[in-house]
mmCIF file of N, CA and C in Angstrom:
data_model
loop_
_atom_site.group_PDB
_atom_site.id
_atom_site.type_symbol
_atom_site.label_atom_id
_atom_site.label_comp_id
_atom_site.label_asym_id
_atom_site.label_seq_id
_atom_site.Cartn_x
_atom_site.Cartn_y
_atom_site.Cartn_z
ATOM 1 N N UNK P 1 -90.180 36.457 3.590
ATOM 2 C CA UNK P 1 -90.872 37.532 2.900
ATOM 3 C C UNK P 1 -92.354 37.183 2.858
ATOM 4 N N UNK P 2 -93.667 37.996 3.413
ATOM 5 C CA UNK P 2 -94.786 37.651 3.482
ATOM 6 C C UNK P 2 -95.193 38.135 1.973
ATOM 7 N N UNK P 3 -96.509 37.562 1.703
ATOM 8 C CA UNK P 3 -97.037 37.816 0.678
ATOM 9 C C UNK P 3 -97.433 39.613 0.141
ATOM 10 N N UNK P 4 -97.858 39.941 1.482
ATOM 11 C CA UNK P 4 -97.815 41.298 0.954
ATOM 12 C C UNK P 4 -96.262 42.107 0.456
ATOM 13 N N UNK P 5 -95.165 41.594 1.070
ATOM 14 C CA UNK P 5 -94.389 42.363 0.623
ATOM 15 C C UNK P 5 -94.199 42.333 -1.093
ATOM 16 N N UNK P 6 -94.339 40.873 -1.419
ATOM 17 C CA UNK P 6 -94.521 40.246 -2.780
ATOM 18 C C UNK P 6 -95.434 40.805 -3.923
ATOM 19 N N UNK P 7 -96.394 41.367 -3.236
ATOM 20 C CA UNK P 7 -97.465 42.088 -4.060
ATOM 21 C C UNK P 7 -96.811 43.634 -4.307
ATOM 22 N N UNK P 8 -96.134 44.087 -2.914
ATOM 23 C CA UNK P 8 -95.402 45.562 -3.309
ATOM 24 C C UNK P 8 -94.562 45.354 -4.060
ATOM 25 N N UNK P 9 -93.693 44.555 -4.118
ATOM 26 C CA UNK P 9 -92.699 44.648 -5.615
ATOM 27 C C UNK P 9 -93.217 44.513 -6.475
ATOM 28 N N UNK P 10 -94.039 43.381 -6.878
ATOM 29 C CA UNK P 10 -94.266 43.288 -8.417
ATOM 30 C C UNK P 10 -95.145 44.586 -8.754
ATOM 31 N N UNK P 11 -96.030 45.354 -7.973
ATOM 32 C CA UNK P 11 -96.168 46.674 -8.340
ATOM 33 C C UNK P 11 -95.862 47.773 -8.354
ATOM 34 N N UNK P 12 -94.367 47.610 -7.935
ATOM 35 C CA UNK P 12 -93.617 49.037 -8.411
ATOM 36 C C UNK P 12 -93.899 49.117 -9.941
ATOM 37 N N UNK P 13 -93.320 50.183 -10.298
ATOM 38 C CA UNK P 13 -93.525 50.522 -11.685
ATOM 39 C C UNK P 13 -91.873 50.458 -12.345
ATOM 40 N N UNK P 14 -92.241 49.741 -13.380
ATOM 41 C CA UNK P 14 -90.572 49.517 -14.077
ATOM 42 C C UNK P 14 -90.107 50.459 -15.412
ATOM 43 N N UNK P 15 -88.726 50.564 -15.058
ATOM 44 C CA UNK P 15 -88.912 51.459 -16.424
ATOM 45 C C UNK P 15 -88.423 50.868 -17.295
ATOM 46 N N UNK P 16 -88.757 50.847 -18.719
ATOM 47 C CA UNK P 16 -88.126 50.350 -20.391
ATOM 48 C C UNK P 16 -86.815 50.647 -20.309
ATOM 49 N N UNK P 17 -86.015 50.438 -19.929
ATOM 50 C CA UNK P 17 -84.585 50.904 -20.057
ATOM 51 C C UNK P 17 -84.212 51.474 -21.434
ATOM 52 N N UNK P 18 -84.452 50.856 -22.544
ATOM 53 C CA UNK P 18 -84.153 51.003 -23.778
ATOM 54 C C UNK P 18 -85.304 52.587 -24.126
ATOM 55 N N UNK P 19 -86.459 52.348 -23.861
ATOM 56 C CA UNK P 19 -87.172 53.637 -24.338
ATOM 57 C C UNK P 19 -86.896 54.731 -23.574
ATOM 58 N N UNK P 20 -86.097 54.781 -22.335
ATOM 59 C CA UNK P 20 -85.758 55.792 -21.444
ATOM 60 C C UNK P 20 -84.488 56.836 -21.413
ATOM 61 N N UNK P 21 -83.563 55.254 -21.668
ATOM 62 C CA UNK P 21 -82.372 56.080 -22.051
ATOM 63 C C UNK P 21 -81.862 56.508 -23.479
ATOM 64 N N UNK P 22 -82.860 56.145 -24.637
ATOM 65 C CA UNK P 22 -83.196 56.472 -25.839
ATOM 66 C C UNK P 22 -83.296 57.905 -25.488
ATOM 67 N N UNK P 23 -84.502 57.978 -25.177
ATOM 68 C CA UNK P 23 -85.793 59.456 -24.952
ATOM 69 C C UNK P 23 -84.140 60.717 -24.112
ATOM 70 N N UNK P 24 -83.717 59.838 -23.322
ATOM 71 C CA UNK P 24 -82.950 60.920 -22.667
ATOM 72 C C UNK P 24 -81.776 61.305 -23.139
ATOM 73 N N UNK P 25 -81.292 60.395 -24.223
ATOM 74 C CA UNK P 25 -80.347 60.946 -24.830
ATOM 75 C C UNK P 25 -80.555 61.970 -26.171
ATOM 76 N N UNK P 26 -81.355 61.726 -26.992
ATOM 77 C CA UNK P 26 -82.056 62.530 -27.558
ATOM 78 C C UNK P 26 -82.163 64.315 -27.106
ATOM 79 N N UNK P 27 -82.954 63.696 -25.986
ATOM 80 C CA UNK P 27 -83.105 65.339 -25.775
ATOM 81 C C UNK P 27 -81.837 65.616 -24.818
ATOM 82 N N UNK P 28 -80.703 64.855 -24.572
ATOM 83 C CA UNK P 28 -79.917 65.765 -24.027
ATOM 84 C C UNK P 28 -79.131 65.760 -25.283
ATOM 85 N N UNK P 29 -79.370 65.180 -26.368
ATOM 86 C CA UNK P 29 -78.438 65.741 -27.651
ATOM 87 C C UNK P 29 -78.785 67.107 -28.424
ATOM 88 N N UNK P 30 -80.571 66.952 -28.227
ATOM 89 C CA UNK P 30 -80.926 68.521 -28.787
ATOM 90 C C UNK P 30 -80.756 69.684 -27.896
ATOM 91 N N UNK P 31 -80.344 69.400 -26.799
ATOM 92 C CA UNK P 31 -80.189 70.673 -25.837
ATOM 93 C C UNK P 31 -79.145 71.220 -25.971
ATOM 94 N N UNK P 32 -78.301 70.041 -26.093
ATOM 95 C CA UNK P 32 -76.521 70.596 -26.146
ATOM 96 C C UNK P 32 -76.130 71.174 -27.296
ATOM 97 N N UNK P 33 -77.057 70.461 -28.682
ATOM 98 C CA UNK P 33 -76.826 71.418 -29.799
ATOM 99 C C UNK P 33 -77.106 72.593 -29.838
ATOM 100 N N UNK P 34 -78.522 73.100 -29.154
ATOM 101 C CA UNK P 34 -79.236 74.125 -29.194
ATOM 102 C C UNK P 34 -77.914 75.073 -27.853
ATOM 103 N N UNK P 35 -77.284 74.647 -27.093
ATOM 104 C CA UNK P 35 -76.401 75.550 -26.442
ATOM 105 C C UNK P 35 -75.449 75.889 -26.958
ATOM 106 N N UNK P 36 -74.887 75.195 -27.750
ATOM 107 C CA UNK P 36 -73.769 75.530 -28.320
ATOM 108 C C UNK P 36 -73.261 75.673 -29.311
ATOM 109 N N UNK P 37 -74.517 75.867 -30.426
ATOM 110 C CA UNK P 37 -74.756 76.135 -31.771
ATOM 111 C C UNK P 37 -76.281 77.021 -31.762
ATOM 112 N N UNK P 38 -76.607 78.097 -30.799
ATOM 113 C CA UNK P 38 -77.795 79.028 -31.000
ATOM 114 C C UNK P 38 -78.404 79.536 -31.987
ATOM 115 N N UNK P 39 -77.233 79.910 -32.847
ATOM 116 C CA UNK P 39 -77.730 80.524 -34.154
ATOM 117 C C UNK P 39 -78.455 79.183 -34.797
ATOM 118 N N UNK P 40 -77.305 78.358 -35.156
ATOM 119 C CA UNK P 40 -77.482 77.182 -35.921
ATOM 120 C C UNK P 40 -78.762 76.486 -35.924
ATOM 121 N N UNK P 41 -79.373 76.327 -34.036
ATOM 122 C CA UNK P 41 -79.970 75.760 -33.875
ATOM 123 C C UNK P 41 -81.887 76.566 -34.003
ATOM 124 N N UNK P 42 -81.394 77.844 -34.076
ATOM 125 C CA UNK P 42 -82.394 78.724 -33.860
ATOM 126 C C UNK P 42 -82.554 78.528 -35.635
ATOM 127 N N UNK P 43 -82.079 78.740 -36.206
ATOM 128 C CA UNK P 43 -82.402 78.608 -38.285
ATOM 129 C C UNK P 43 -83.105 77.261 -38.422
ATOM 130 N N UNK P 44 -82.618 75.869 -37.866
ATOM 131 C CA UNK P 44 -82.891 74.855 -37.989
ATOM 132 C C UNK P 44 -84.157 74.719 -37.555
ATOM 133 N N UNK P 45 -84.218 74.723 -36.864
ATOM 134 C CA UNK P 45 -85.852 75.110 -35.620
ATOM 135 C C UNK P 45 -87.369 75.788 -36.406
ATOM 136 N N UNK P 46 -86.329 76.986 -36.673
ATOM 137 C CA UNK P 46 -87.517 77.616 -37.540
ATOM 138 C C UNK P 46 -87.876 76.957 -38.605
ATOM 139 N N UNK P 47 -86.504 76.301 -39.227
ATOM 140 C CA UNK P 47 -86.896 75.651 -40.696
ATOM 141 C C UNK P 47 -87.506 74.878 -40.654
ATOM 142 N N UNK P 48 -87.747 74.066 -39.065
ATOM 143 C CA UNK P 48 -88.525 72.734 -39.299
ATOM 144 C C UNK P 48 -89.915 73.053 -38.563
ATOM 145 N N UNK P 49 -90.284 74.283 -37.932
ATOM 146 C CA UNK P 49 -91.373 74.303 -37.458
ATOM 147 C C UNK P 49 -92.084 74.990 -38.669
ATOM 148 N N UNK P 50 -91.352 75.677 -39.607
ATOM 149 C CA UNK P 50 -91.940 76.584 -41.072
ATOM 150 C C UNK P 50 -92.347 75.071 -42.216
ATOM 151 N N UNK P 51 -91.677 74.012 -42.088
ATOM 152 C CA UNK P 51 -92.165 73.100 -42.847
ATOM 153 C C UNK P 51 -93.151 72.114 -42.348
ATOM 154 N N UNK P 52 -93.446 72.060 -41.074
ATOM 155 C CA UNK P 52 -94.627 71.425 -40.500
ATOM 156 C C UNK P 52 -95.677 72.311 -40.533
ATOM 157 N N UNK P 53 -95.616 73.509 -40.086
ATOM 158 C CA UNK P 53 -96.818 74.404 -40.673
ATOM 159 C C UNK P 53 -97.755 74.072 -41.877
ATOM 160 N N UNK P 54 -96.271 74.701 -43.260
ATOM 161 C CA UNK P 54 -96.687 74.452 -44.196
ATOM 162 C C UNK P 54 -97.266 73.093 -45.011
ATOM 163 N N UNK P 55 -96.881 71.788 -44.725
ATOM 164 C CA UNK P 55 -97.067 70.692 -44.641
ATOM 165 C C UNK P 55 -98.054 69.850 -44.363
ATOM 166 N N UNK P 56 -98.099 69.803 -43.304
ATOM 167 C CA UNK P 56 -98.958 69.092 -42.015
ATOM 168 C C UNK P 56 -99.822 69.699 -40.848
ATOM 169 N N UNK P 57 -100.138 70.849 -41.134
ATOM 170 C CA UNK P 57 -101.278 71.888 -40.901
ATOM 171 C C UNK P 57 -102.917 71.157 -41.429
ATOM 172 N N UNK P 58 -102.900 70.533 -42.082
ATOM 173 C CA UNK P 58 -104.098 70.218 -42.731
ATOM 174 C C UNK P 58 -104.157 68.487 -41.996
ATOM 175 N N UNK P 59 -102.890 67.881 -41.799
ATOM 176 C CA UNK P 59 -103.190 66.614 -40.815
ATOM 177 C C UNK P 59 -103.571 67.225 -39.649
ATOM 178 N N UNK P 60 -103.348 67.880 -39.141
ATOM 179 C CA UNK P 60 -103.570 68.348 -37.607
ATOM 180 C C UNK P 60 -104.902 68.749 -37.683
ATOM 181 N N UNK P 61 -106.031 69.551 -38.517
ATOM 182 C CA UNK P 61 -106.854 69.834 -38.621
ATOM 183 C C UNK P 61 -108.020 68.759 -38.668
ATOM 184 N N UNK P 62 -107.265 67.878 -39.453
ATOM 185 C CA UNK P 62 -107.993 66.853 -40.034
ATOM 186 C C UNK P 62 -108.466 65.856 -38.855
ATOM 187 N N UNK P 63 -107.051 65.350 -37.872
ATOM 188 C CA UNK P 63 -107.095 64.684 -36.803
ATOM 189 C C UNK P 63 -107.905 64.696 -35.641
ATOM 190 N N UNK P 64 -107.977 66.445 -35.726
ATOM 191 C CA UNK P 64 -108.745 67.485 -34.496
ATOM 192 C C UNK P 64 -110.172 66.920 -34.962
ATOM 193 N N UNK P 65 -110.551 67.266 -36.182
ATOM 194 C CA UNK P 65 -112.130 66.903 -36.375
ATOM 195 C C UNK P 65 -113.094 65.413 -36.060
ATOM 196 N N UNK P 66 -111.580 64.265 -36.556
ATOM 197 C CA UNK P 66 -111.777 63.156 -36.295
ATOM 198 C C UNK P 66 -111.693 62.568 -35.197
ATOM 199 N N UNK P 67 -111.097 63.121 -34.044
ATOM 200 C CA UNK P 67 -111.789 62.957 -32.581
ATOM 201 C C UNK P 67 -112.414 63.452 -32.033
ATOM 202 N N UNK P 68 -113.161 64.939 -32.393
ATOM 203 C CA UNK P 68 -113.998 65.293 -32.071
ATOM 204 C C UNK P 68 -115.602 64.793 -32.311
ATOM 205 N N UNK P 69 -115.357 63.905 -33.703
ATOM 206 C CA UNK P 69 -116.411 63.073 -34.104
ATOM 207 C C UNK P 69 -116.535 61.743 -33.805
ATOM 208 N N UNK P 70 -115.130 60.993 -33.037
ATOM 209 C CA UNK P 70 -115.140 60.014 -32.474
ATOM 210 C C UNK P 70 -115.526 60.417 -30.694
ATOM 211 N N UNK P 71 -115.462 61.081 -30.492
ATOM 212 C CA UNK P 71 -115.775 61.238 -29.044
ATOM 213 C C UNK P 71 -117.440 61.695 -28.889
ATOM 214 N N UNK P 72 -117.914 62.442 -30.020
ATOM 215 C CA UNK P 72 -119.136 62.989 -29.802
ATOM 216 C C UNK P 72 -119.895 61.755 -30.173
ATOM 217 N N UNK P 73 -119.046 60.900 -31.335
ATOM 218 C CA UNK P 73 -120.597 59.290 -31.307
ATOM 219 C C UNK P 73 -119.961 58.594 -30.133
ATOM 220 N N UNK P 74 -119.361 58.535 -29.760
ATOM 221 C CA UNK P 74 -119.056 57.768 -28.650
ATOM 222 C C UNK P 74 -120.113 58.106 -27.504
ATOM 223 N N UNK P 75 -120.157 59.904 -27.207
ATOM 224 C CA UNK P 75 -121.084 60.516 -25.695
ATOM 225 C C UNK P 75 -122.746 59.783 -26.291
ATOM 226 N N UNK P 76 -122.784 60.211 -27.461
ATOM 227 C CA UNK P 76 -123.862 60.416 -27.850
ATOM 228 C C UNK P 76 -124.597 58.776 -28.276
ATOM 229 N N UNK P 77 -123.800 58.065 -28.473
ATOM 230 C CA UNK P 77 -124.537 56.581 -28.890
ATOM 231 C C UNK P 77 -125.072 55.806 -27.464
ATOM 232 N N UNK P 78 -125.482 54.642 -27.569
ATOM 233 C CA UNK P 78 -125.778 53.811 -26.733
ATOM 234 C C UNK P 78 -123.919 53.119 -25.682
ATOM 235 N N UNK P 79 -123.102 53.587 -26.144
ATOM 236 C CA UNK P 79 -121.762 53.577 -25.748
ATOM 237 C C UNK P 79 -121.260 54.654 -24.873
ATOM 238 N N UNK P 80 -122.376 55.479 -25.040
ATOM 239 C CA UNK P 80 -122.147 56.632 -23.450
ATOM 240 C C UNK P 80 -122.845 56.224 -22.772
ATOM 241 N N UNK P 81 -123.666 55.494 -22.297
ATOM 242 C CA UNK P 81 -124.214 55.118 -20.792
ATOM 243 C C UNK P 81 -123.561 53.570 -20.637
ATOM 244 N N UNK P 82 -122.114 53.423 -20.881
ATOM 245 C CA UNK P 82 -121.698 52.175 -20.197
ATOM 246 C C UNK P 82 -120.784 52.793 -19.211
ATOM 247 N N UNK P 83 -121.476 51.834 -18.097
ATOM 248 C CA UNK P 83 -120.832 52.620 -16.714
ATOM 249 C C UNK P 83 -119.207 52.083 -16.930
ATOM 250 N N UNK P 84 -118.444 52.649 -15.723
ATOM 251 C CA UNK P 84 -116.934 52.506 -15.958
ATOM 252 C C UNK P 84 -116.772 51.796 -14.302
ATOM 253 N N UNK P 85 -117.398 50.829 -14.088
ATOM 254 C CA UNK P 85 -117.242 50.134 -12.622
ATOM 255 C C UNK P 85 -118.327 49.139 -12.588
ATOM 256 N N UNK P 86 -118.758 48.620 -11.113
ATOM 257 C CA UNK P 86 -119.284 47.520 -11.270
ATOM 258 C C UNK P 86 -121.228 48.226 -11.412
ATOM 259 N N UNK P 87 -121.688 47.567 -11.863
ATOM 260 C CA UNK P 87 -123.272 47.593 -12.735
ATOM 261 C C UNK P 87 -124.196 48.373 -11.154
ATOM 262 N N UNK P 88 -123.870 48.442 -10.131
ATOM 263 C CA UNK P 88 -124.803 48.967 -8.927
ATOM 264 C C UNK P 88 -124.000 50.363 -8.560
ATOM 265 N N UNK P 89 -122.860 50.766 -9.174
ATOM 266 C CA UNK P 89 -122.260 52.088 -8.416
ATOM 267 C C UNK P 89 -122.853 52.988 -9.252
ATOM 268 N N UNK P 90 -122.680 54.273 -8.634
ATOM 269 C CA UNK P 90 -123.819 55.566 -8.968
ATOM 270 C C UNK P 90 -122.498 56.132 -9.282
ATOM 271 N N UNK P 91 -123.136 57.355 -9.978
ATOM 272 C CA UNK P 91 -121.809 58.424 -10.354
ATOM 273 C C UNK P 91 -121.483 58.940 -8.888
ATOM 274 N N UNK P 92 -120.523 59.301 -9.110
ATOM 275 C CA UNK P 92 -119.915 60.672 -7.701
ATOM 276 C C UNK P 92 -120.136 61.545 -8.288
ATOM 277 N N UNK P 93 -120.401 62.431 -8.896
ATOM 278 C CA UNK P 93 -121.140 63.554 -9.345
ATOM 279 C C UNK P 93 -121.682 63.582 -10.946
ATOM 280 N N UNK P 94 -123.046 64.780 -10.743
ATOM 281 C CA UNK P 94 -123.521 65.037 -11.424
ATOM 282 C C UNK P 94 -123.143 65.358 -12.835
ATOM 283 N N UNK P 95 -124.039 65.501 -13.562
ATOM 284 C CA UNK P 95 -123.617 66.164 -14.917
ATOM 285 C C UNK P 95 -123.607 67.444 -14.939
ATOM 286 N N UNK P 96 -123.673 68.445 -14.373
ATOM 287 C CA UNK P 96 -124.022 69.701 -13.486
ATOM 288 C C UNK P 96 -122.394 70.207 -12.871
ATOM 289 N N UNK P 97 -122.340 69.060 -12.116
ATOM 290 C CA UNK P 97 -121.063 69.164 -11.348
ATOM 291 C C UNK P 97 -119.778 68.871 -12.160
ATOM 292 N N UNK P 98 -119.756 67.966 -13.165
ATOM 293 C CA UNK P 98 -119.051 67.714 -14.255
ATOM 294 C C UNK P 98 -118.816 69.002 -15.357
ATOM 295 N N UNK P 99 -119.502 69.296 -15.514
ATOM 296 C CA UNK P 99 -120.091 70.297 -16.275
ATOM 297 C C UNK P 99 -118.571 71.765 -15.784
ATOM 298 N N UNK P 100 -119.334 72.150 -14.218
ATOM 299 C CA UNK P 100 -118.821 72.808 -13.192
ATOM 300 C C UNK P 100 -117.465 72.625 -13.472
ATOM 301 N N UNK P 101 -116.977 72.153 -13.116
ATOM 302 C CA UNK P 101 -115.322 71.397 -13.047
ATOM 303 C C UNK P 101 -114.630 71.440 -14.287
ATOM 304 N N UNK P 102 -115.216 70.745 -15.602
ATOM 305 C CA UNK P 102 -114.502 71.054 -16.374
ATOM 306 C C UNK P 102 -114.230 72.701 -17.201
ATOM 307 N N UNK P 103 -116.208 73.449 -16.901
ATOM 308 C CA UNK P 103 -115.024 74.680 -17.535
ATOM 309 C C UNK P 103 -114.492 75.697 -16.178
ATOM 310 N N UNK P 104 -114.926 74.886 -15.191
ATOM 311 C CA UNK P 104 -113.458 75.936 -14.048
ATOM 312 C C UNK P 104 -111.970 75.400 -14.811
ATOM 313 N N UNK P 105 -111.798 74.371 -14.958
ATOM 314 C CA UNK P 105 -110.788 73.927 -15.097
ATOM 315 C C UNK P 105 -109.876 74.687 -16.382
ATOM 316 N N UNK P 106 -110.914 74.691 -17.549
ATOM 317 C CA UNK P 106 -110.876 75.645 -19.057
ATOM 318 C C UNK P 106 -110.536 76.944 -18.392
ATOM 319 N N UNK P 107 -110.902 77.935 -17.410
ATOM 320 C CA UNK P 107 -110.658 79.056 -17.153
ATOM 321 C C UNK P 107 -109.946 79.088 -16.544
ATOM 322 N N UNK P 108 -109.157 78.155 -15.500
ATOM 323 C CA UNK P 108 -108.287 78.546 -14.695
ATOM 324 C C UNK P 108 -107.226 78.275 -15.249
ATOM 325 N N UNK P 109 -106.685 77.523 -16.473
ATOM 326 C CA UNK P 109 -105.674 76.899 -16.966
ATOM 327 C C UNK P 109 -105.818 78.447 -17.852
ATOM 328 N N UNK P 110 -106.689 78.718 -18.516
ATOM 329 C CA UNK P 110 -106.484 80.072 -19.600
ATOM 330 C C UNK P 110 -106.325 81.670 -18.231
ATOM 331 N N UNK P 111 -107.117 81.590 -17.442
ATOM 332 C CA UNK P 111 -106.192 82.776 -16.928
ATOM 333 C C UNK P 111 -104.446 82.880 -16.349
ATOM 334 N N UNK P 112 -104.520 81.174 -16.077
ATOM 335 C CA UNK P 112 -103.040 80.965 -15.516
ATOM 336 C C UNK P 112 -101.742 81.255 -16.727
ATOM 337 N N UNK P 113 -102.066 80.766 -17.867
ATOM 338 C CA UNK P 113 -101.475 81.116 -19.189
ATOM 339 C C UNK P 113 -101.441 82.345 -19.268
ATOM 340 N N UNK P 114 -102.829 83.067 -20.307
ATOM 341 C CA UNK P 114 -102.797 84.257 -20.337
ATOM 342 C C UNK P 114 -102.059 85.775 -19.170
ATOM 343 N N UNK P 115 -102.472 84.902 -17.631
ATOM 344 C CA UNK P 115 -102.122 85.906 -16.647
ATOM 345 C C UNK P 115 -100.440 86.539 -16.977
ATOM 346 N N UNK P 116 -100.176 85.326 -17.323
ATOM 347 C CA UNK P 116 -98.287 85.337 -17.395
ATOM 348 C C UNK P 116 -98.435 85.883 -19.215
ATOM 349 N N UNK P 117 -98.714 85.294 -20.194
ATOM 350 C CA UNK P 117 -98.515 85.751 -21.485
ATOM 351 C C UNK P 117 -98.726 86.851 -21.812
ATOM 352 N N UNK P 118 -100.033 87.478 -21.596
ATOM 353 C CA UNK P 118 -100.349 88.606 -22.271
ATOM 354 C C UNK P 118 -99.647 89.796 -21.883
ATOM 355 N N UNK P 119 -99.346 90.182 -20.537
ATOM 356 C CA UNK P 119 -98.086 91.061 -20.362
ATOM 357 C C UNK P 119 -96.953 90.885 -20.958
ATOM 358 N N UNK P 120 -96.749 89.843 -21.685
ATOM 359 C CA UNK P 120 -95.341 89.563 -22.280
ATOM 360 C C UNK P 120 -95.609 90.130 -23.624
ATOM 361 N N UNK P 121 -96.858 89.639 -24.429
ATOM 362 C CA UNK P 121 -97.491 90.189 -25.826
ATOM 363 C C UNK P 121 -97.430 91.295 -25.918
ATOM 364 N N UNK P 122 -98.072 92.514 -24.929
ATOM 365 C CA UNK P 122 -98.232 93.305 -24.868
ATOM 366 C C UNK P 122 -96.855 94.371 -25.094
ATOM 367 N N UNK P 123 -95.173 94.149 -24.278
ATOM 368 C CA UNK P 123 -94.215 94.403 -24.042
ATOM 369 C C UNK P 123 -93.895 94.266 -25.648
ATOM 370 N N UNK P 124 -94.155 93.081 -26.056
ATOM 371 C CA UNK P 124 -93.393 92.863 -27.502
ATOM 372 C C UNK P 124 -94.055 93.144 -28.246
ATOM 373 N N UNK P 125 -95.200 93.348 -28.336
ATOM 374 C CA UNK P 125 -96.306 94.484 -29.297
ATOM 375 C C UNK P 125 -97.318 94.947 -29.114
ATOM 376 N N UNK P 126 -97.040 96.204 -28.403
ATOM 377 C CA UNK P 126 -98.043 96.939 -27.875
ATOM 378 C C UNK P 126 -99.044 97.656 -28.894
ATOM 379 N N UNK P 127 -100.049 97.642 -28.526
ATOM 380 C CA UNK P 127 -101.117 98.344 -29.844
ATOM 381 C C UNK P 127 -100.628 99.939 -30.134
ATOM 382 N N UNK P 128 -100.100 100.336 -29.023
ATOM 383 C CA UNK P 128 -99.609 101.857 -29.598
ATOM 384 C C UNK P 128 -98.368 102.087 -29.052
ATOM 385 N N UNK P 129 -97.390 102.556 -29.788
ATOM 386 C CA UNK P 129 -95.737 102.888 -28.797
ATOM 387 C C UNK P 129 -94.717 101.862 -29.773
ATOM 388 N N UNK P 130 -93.489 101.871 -28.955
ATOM 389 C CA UNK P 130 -92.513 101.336 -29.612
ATOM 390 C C UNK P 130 -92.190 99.840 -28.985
ATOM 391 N N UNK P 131 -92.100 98.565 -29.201
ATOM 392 C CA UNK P 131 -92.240 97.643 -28.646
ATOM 393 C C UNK P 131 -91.003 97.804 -27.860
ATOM 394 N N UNK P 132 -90.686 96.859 -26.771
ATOM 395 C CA UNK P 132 -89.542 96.692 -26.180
ATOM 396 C C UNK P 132 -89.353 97.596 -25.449
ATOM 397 N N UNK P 133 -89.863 98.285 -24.849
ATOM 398 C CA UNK P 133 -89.746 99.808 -24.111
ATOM 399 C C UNK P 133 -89.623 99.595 -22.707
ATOM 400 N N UNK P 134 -89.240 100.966 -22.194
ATOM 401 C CA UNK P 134 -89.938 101.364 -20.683
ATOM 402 C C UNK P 134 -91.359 101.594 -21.036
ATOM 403 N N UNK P 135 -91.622 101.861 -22.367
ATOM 404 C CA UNK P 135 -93.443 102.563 -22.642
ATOM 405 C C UNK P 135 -93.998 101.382 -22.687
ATOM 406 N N UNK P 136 -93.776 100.360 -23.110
ATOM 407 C CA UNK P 136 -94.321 99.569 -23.482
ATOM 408 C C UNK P 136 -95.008 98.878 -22.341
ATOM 409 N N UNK P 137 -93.573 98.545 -21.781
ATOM 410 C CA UNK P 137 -93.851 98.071 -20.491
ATOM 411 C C UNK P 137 -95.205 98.793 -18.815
ATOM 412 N N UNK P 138 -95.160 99.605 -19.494
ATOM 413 C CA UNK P 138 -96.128 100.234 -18.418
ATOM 414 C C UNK P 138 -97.416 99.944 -18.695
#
């Protein structure tokens, strides 16, 4: 066995056995409930997404602000111009081009959503007519 082959194994990627087949039993336990207890699972669901709302609505808010203020001193301190490679490489693109990219990226992910959602919104509550329709639908 040459050395390179030695370097390809030890960098395959391994999986946690224990965190995998945890994770997969789990959700094949909530699936099977949710198939074969719908109602059951549809009351339960709501009950627990109606108590995280009510609950933990204000952690989520809270969290949102606090990385938005950890990321903005982060751009904004002497900790945004540490390069991410060796001290002589240049960016591959601009701040311009960065710029570019990320809100194509913001619009193409929201028309790709919306393209598919809002005809669905619309069907299930249309601003004028009876929802659920042939009217609706047009």
């Amino acid at each position: 066995m040459s050395e390179n082959d030695t370097i390809q194994k030890k960098s395959k990627s391994q999986i946690n056995k224990a965190v995998f087949f945890t994770s997969a039993l789990l959700i094949f336990l909530l699936v099977a409930f949710a198939a074969v207890f719908p109602d059951v699972a549809d009351k339960n669901f709501k009950l627990l997404q109606q108590q995280i709302f009510t609950n933990a609505s204000w952690f989520y808010i809270l969290a949102v602000a606090l990385i938005l203020l950890s990321v903005s001193f982060l751009g904004l301190s002497r900790y945004g111009d540490i390069k991410l490679g060796p001290d002589h490489a240049q960016p591959d693109f601009s701040y311009h081009s960065w710029f570019a990219m990320l809100f194509s990226a913001g619009m193409g992910i929201g028309l790709m959503f919306f393209g598919v959602a809002e005809p669905v919104m619309h069907y299930l509550s249309p601003p004028v007519g009876t929802p659920e329709t042939v009217a609706a639908a047009k």
